[in-house]
Amino acid sequence: MHAAPVRASAIPTVTTALRAVESLLLSSGQRTARRNAWTAVLEDRRRAQDRVEADHVLKAVADHRS
């Protein structure tokens, strides 16, 4: 029996495959705009989480003082 051949290159990840499809379908400007929009979404989520945590801290301090 022969061993299975070893691949010289790694199997592409889903992210790599999606970026390849994206590069075929979208122009450079559209890719940049989409990535910028996604970065903004992630930043908005982070700020929202920060606001929730700050609200919890402020409520805990107010309850402690009462």
PDB file of N, CA and C in Angstrom:
ATOM      1  N   MET A   1       0.839  -1.186   0.000  1.00  0.00           N
ATOM      2  CA  MET A   1       0.000   0.000   0.000  1.00  0.00           C
ATOM      3  C   MET A   1       0.880   1.245   0.000  1.00  0.00           C
ATOM      4  N   HIS A   2       0.407   2.236  -0.695  1.00  0.00           N
ATOM      5  CA  HIS A   2       1.131   3.493  -0.759  1.00  0.00           C
ATOM      6  C   HIS A   2       0.490   4.496   0.185  1.00  0.00           C
ATOM      7  N   ALA A   3       1.317   5.324   0.760  1.00  0.00           N
ATOM      8  CA  ALA A   3       0.802   6.373   1.634  1.00  0.00           C
ATOM      9  C   ALA A   3       0.167   7.469   0.780  1.00  0.00           C
ATOM     10  N   ALA A   4      -0.779   8.147   1.361  1.00  0.00           N
ATOM     11  CA  ALA A   4      -1.414   9.252   0.650  1.00  0.00           C
ATOM     12  C   ALA A   4      -0.375  10.338   0.381  1.00  0.00           C
ATOM     13  N   PRO A   5      -0.442  11.001  -0.760  1.00  0.00           N
ATOM     14  CA  PRO A   5       0.543  12.045  -1.060  1.00  0.00           C
ATOM     15  C   PRO A   5       0.402  13.213  -0.089  1.00  0.00           C
ATOM     16  N   VAL A   6       1.508  13.803   0.230  1.00  0.00           N
ATOM     17  CA  VAL A   6       1.526  14.963   1.128  1.00  0.00           C
ATOM     18  C   VAL A   6       1.329  16.214   0.297  1.00  0.00           C
ATOM     19  N   ARG A   7       0.437  17.060   0.745  1.00  0.00           N
ATOM     20  CA  ARG A   7       0.195  18.309   0.024  1.00  0.00           C
ATOM     21  C   ARG A   7       1.315  19.299   0.308  1.00  0.00           C
ATOM     22  N   ALA A   8       1.755  19.968  -0.729  1.00  0.00           N
ATOM     23  CA  ALA A   8       2.824  20.951  -0.573  1.00  0.00           C
ATOM     24  C   ALA A   8       2.293  22.251   0.004  1.00  0.00           C
ATOM     25  N   SER A   9       1.016  22.537  -0.254  1.00  0.00           N
ATOM     26  CA  SER A   9       0.445  23.778   0.273  1.00  0.00           C
ATOM     27  C   SER A   9      -0.685  23.434   1.237  1.00  0.00           C
ATOM     28  N   ALA A  10      -0.943  24.353   2.143  1.00  0.00           N
ATOM     29  CA  ALA A  10      -1.993  24.142   3.139  1.00  0.00           C
ATOM     30  C   ALA A  10      -3.362  24.266   2.486  1.00  0.00           C
ATOM     31  N   ILE A  11      -4.331  23.580   3.054  1.00  0.00           N
ATOM     32  CA  ILE A  11      -5.705  23.691   2.577  1.00  0.00           C
ATOM     33  C   ILE A  11      -6.204  25.090   2.948  1.00  0.00           C
ATOM     34  N   PRO A  12      -6.777  25.809   1.988  1.00  0.00           N
ATOM     35  CA  PRO A  12      -7.210  27.186   2.299  1.00  0.00           C
ATOM     36  C   PRO A  12      -8.343  27.188   3.330  1.00  0.00           C
ATOM     37  N   THR A  13      -8.332  28.181   4.149  1.00  0.00           N
ATOM     38  CA  THR A  13      -9.382  28.328   5.144  1.00  0.00           C
ATOM     39  C   THR A  13     -10.621  28.923   4.488  1.00  0.00           C
ATOM     40  N   VAL A  14     -11.718  28.909   5.207  1.00  0.00           N
ATOM     41  CA  VAL A  14     -12.954  29.501   4.691  1.00  0.00           C
ATOM     42  C   VAL A  14     -12.736  30.988   4.436  1.00  0.00           C
ATOM     43  N   THR A  15     -12.041  31.654   5.340  1.00  0.00           N
ATOM     44  CA  THR A  15     -11.771  33.083   5.181  1.00  0.00           C
ATOM     45  C   THR A  15     -10.985  33.346   3.908  1.00  0.00           C
ATOM     46  N   THR A  16      -9.972  32.533   3.659  1.00  0.00           N
ATOM     47  CA  THR A  16      -9.165  32.696   2.455  1.00  0.00           C
ATOM     48  C   THR A  16     -10.013  32.490   1.209  1.00  0.00           C
ATOM     49  N   ALA A  17     -10.865  31.487   1.243  1.00  0.00           N
ATOM     50  CA  ALA A  17     -11.733  31.217   0.099  1.00  0.00           C
ATOM     51  C   ALA A  17     -12.710  32.360  -0.139  1.00  0.00           C
ATOM     52  N   LEU A  18     -13.297  32.881   0.936  1.00  0.00           N
ATOM     53  CA  LEU A  18     -14.239  33.994   0.789  1.00  0.00           C
ATOM     54  C   LEU A  18     -13.547  35.241   0.252  1.00  0.00           C
ATOM     55  N   ARG A  19     -12.332  35.493   0.706  1.00  0.00           N
ATOM     56  CA  ARG A  19     -11.600  36.661   0.194  1.00  0.00           C
ATOM     57  C   ARG A  19     -11.259  36.494  -1.283  1.00  0.00           C
ATOM     58  N   ALA A  20     -10.968  35.284  -1.700  1.00  0.00           N
ATOM     59  CA  ALA A  20     -10.689  35.035  -3.112  1.00  0.00           C
ATOM     60  C   ALA A  20     -11.933  35.306  -3.957  1.00  0.00           C
ATOM     61  N   VAL A  21     -13.086  34.823  -3.500  1.00  0.00           N
ATOM     62  CA  VAL A  21     -14.341  35.070  -4.215  1.00  0.00           C
ATOM     63  C   VAL A  21     -14.648  36.557  -4.226  1.00  0.00           C
ATOM     64  N   GLU A  22     -14.439  37.210  -3.084  1.00  0.00           N
ATOM     65  CA  GLU A  22     -14.675  38.640  -2.980  1.00  0.00           C
ATOM     66  C   GLU A  22     -13.818  39.406  -3.987  1.00  0.00           C
ATOM     67  N   SER A  23     -12.553  39.023  -4.115  1.00  0.00           N
ATOM     68  CA  SER A  23     -11.666  39.740  -5.030  1.00  0.00           C
ATOM     69  C   SER A  23     -12.101  39.563  -6.477  1.00  0.00           C
ATOM     70  N   LEU A  24     -12.740  38.428  -6.788  1.00  0.00           N
ATOM     71  CA  LEU A  24     -13.232  38.219  -8.146  1.00  0.00           C
ATOM     72  C   LEU A  24     -14.500  39.026  -8.424  1.00  0.00           C
ATOM     73  N   LEU A  25     -15.351  39.168  -7.415  1.00  0.00           N
ATOM     74  CA  LEU A  25     -16.662  39.789  -7.622  1.00  0.00           C
ATOM     75  C   LEU A  25     -16.684  41.295  -7.403  1.00  0.00           C
ATOM     76  N   LEU A  26     -15.833  41.794  -6.540  1.00  0.00           N
ATOM     77  CA  LEU A  26     -15.890  43.217  -6.188  1.00  0.00           C
ATOM     78  C   LEU A  26     -14.639  43.941  -6.654  1.00  0.00           C
ATOM     79  N   SER A  27     -14.817  45.207  -6.978  1.00  0.00           N
ATOM     80  CA  SER A  27     -13.655  46.020  -7.317  1.00  0.00           C
ATOM     81  C   SER A  27     -12.906  46.362  -6.033  1.00  0.00           C
ATOM     82  N   SER A  28     -11.733  46.876  -6.176  1.00  0.00           N
ATOM     83  CA  SER A  28     -10.904  47.203  -5.007  1.00  0.00           C
ATOM     84  C   SER A  28     -11.603  48.199  -4.089  1.00  0.00           C
ATOM     85  N   GLY A  29     -12.217  49.210  -4.666  1.00  0.00           N
ATOM     86  CA  GLY A  29     -12.907  50.220  -3.865  1.00  0.00           C
ATOM     87  C   GLY A  29     -14.070  49.640  -3.090  1.00  0.00           C
ATOM     88  N   GLN A  30     -14.798  48.722  -3.718  1.00  0.00           N
ATOM     89  CA  GLN A  30     -15.931  48.089  -3.035  1.00  0.00           C
ATOM     90  C   GLN A  30     -15.456  47.203  -1.892  1.00  0.00           C
ATOM     91  N   ARG A  31     -14.351  46.494  -2.105  1.00  0.00           N
ATOM     92  CA  ARG A  31     -13.802  45.657  -1.027  1.00  0.00           C
ATOM     93  C   ARG A  31     -13.392  46.526   0.143  1.00  0.00           C
ATOM     94  N   THR A  32     -12.727  47.632  -0.145  1.00  0.00           N
ATOM     95  CA  THR A  32     -12.287  48.530   0.925  1.00  0.00           C
ATOM     96  C   THR A  32     -13.493  49.087   1.674  1.00  0.00           C
ATOM     97  N   ALA A  33     -14.511  49.496   0.946  1.00  0.00           N
ATOM     98  CA  ALA A  33     -15.711  50.050   1.587  1.00  0.00           C
ATOM     99  C   ALA A  33     -16.383  49.008   2.469  1.00  0.00           C
ATOM    100  N   ARG A  34     -16.476  47.765   1.982  1.00  0.00           N
ATOM    101  CA  ARG A  34     -17.103  46.718   2.779  1.00  0.00           C
ATOM    102  C   ARG A  34     -16.310  46.437   4.046  1.00  0.00           C
ATOM    103  N   ARG A  35     -15.001  46.368   3.913  1.00  0.00           N
ATOM    104  CA  ARG A  35     -14.172  46.118   5.099  1.00  0.00           C
ATOM    105  C   ARG A  35     -14.243  47.272   6.079  1.00  0.00           C
ATOM    106  N   ASN A  36     -14.260  48.503   5.577  1.00  0.00           N
ATOM    107  CA  ASN A  36     -14.396  49.655   6.461  1.00  0.00           C
ATOM    108  C   ASN A  36     -15.734  49.633   7.186  1.00  0.00           C
ATOM    109  N   ALA A  37     -16.790  49.252   6.466  1.00  0.00           N
ATOM    110  CA  ALA A  37     -18.114  49.180   7.088  1.00  0.00           C
ATOM    111  C   ALA A  37     -18.131  48.113   8.179  1.00  0.00           C
ATOM    112  N   TRP A  38     -17.529  46.967   7.910  1.00  0.00           N
ATOM    113  CA  TRP A  38     -17.507  45.897   8.908  1.00  0.00           C
ATOM    114  C   TRP A  38     -16.683  46.321  10.127  1.00  0.00           C
ATOM    115  N   THR A  39     -15.573  47.014   9.898  1.00  0.00           N
ATOM    116  CA  THR A  39     -14.759  47.514  11.005  1.00  0.00           C
ATOM    117  C   THR A  39     -15.578  48.485  11.855  1.00  0.00           C
ATOM    118  N   ALA A  40     -16.374  49.328  11.217  1.00  0.00           N
ATOM    119  CA  ALA A  40     -17.228  50.268  11.950  1.00  0.00           C
ATOM    120  C   ALA A  40     -18.275  49.526  12.772  1.00  0.00           C
ATOM    121  N   VAL A  41     -18.848  48.465  12.225  1.00  0.00           N
ATOM    122  CA  VAL A  41     -19.834  47.656  12.963  1.00  0.00           C
ATOM    123  C   VAL A  41     -19.189  47.059  14.212  1.00  0.00           C
ATOM    124  N   LEU A  42     -18.006  46.488  14.047  1.00  0.00           N
ATOM    125  CA  LEU A  42     -17.310  45.890  15.193  1.00  0.00           C
ATOM    126  C   LEU A  42     -16.982  46.937  16.250  1.00  0.00           C
ATOM    127  N   GLU A  43     -16.560  48.125  15.817  1.00  0.00           N
ATOM    128  CA  GLU A  43     -16.244  49.197  16.762  1.00  0.00           C
ATOM    129  C   GLU A  43     -17.510  49.664  17.486  1.00  0.00           C
ATOM    130  N   ASP A  44     -18.622  49.774  16.780  1.00  0.00           N
ATOM    131  CA  ASP A  44     -19.898  50.149  17.420  1.00  0.00           C
ATOM    132  C   ASP A  44     -20.299  49.121  18.468  1.00  0.00           C
ATOM    133  N   ARG A  45     -20.120  47.842  18.159  1.00  0.00           N
ATOM    134  CA  ARG A  45     -20.435  46.794  19.136  1.00  0.00           C
ATOM    135  C   ARG A  45     -19.546  46.907  20.365  1.00  0.00           C
ATOM    136  N   ARG A  46     -18.261  47.202  20.150  1.00  0.00           N
ATOM    137  CA  ARG A  46     -17.343  47.338  21.276  1.00  0.00           C
ATOM    138  C   ARG A  46     -17.745  48.514  22.163  1.00  0.00           C
ATOM    139  N   ARG A  47     -18.094  49.642  21.529  1.00  0.00           N
ATOM    140  CA  ARG A  47     -18.512  50.814  22.312  1.00  0.00           C
ATOM    141  C   ARG A  47     -19.813  50.535  23.057  1.00  0.00           C
ATOM    142  N   ALA A  48     -20.735  49.826  22.442  1.00  0.00           N
ATOM    143  CA  ALA A  48     -21.994  49.485  23.113  1.00  0.00           C
ATOM    144  C   ALA A  48     -21.716  48.621  24.340  1.00  0.00           C
ATOM    145  N   GLN A  49     -20.810  47.652  24.206  1.00  0.00           N
ATOM    146  CA  GLN A  49     -20.451  46.807  25.348  1.00  0.00           C
ATOM    147  C   GLN A  49     -19.795  47.639  26.445  1.00  0.00           C
ATOM    148  N   ASP A  50     -18.951  48.582  26.061  1.00  0.00           N
ATOM    149  CA  ASP A  50     -18.323  49.473  27.050  1.00  0.00           C
ATOM    150  C   ASP A  50     -19.376  50.286  27.799  1.00  0.00           C
ATOM    151  N   ARG A  51     -20.405  50.764  27.065  1.00  0.00           N
ATOM    152  CA  ARG A  51     -21.470  51.537  27.724  1.00  0.00           C
ATOM    153  C   ARG A  51     -22.241  50.673  28.716  1.00  0.00           C
ATOM    154  N   VAL A  52     -22.521  49.442  28.343  1.00  0.00           N
ATOM    155  CA  VAL A  52     -23.243  48.525  29.246  1.00  0.00           C
ATOM    156  C   VAL A  52     -22.420  48.287  30.504  1.00  0.00           C
ATOM    157  N   GLU A  53     -21.134  48.032  30.340  1.00  0.00           N
ATOM    158  CA  GLU A  53     -20.270  47.791  31.501  1.00  0.00           C
ATOM    159  C   GLU A  53     -20.173  49.034  32.382  1.00  0.00           C
ATOM    160  N   ALA A  54     -20.065  50.207  31.776  1.00  0.00           N
ATOM    161  CA  ALA A  54     -19.997  51.451  32.556  1.00  0.00           C
ATOM    162  C   ALA A  54     -21.302  51.665  33.320  1.00  0.00           C
ATOM    163  N   ASP A  55     -22.426  51.349  32.668  1.00  0.00           N
ATOM    164  CA  ASP A  55     -23.723  51.490  33.332  1.00  0.00           C
ATOM    165  C   ASP A  55     -23.814  50.574  34.546  1.00  0.00           C
ATOM    166  N   HIS A  56     -23.318  49.355  34.428  1.00  0.00           N
ATOM    167  CA  HIS A  56     -23.329  48.423  35.567  1.00  0.00           C
ATOM    168  C   HIS A  56     -22.479  48.958  36.714  1.00  0.00           C
ATOM    169  N   VAL A  57     -21.325  49.504  36.390  1.00  0.00           N
ATOM    170  CA  VAL A  57     -20.440  50.051  37.430  1.00  0.00           C
ATOM    171  C   VAL A  57     -21.105  51.234  38.119  1.00  0.00           C
ATOM    172  N   LEU A  58     -21.684  52.140  37.336  1.00  0.00           N
ATOM    173  CA  LEU A  58     -22.330  53.311  37.935  1.00  0.00           C
ATOM    174  C   LEU A  58     -23.509  52.912  38.823  1.00  0.00           C
ATOM    175  N   LYS A  59     -24.278  51.923  38.397  1.00  0.00           N
ATOM    176  CA  LYS A  59     -25.404  51.460  39.214  1.00  0.00           C
ATOM    177  C   LYS A  59     -24.894  50.806  40.506  1.00  0.00           C
ATOM    178  N   ALA A  60     -23.806  50.052  40.415  1.00  0.00           N
ATOM    179  CA  ALA A  60     -23.246  49.412  41.607  1.00  0.00           C
ATOM    180  C   ALA A  60     -22.744  50.456  42.597  1.00  0.00           C
ATOM    181  N   VAL A  61     -22.114  51.496  42.099  1.00  0.00           N
ATOM    182  CA  VAL A  61     -21.620  52.570  42.977  1.00  0.00           C
ATOM    183  C   VAL A  61     -22.793  53.302  43.612  1.00  0.00           C
ATOM    184  N   ALA A  62     -23.843  53.576  42.823  1.00  0.00           N
ATOM    185  CA  ALA A  62     -25.019  54.276  43.363  1.00  0.00           C
ATOM    186  C   ALA A  62     -25.713  53.419  44.418  1.00  0.00           C
ATOM    187  N   ASP A  63     -25.819  52.115  44.185  1.00  0.00           N
ATOM    188  CA  ASP A  63     -26.444  51.230  45.169  1.00  0.00           C
ATOM    189  C   ASP A  63     -25.610  51.149  46.433  1.00  0.00           C
ATOM    190  N   HIS A  64     -24.310  51.165  46.286  1.00  0.00           N
ATOM    191  CA  HIS A  64     -23.408  51.082  47.446  1.00  0.00           C
ATOM    192  C   HIS A  64     -23.516  52.332  48.312  1.00  0.00           C
ATOM    193  N   ARG A  65     -23.719  53.490  47.716  1.00  0.00           N
ATOM    194  CA  ARG A  65     -23.813  54.748  48.455  1.00  0.00           C
ATOM    195  C   ARG A  65     -25.163  54.918  49.146  1.00  0.00           C
ATOM    196  N   SER A  66     -26.181  54.216  48.669  1.00  0.00           N
ATOM    197  CA  SER A  66     -27.531  54.367  49.235  1.00  0.00           C
ATOM    198  C   SER A  66     -27.667  53.693  50.560  1.00  0.00           C
TER     199      SER A  66
END
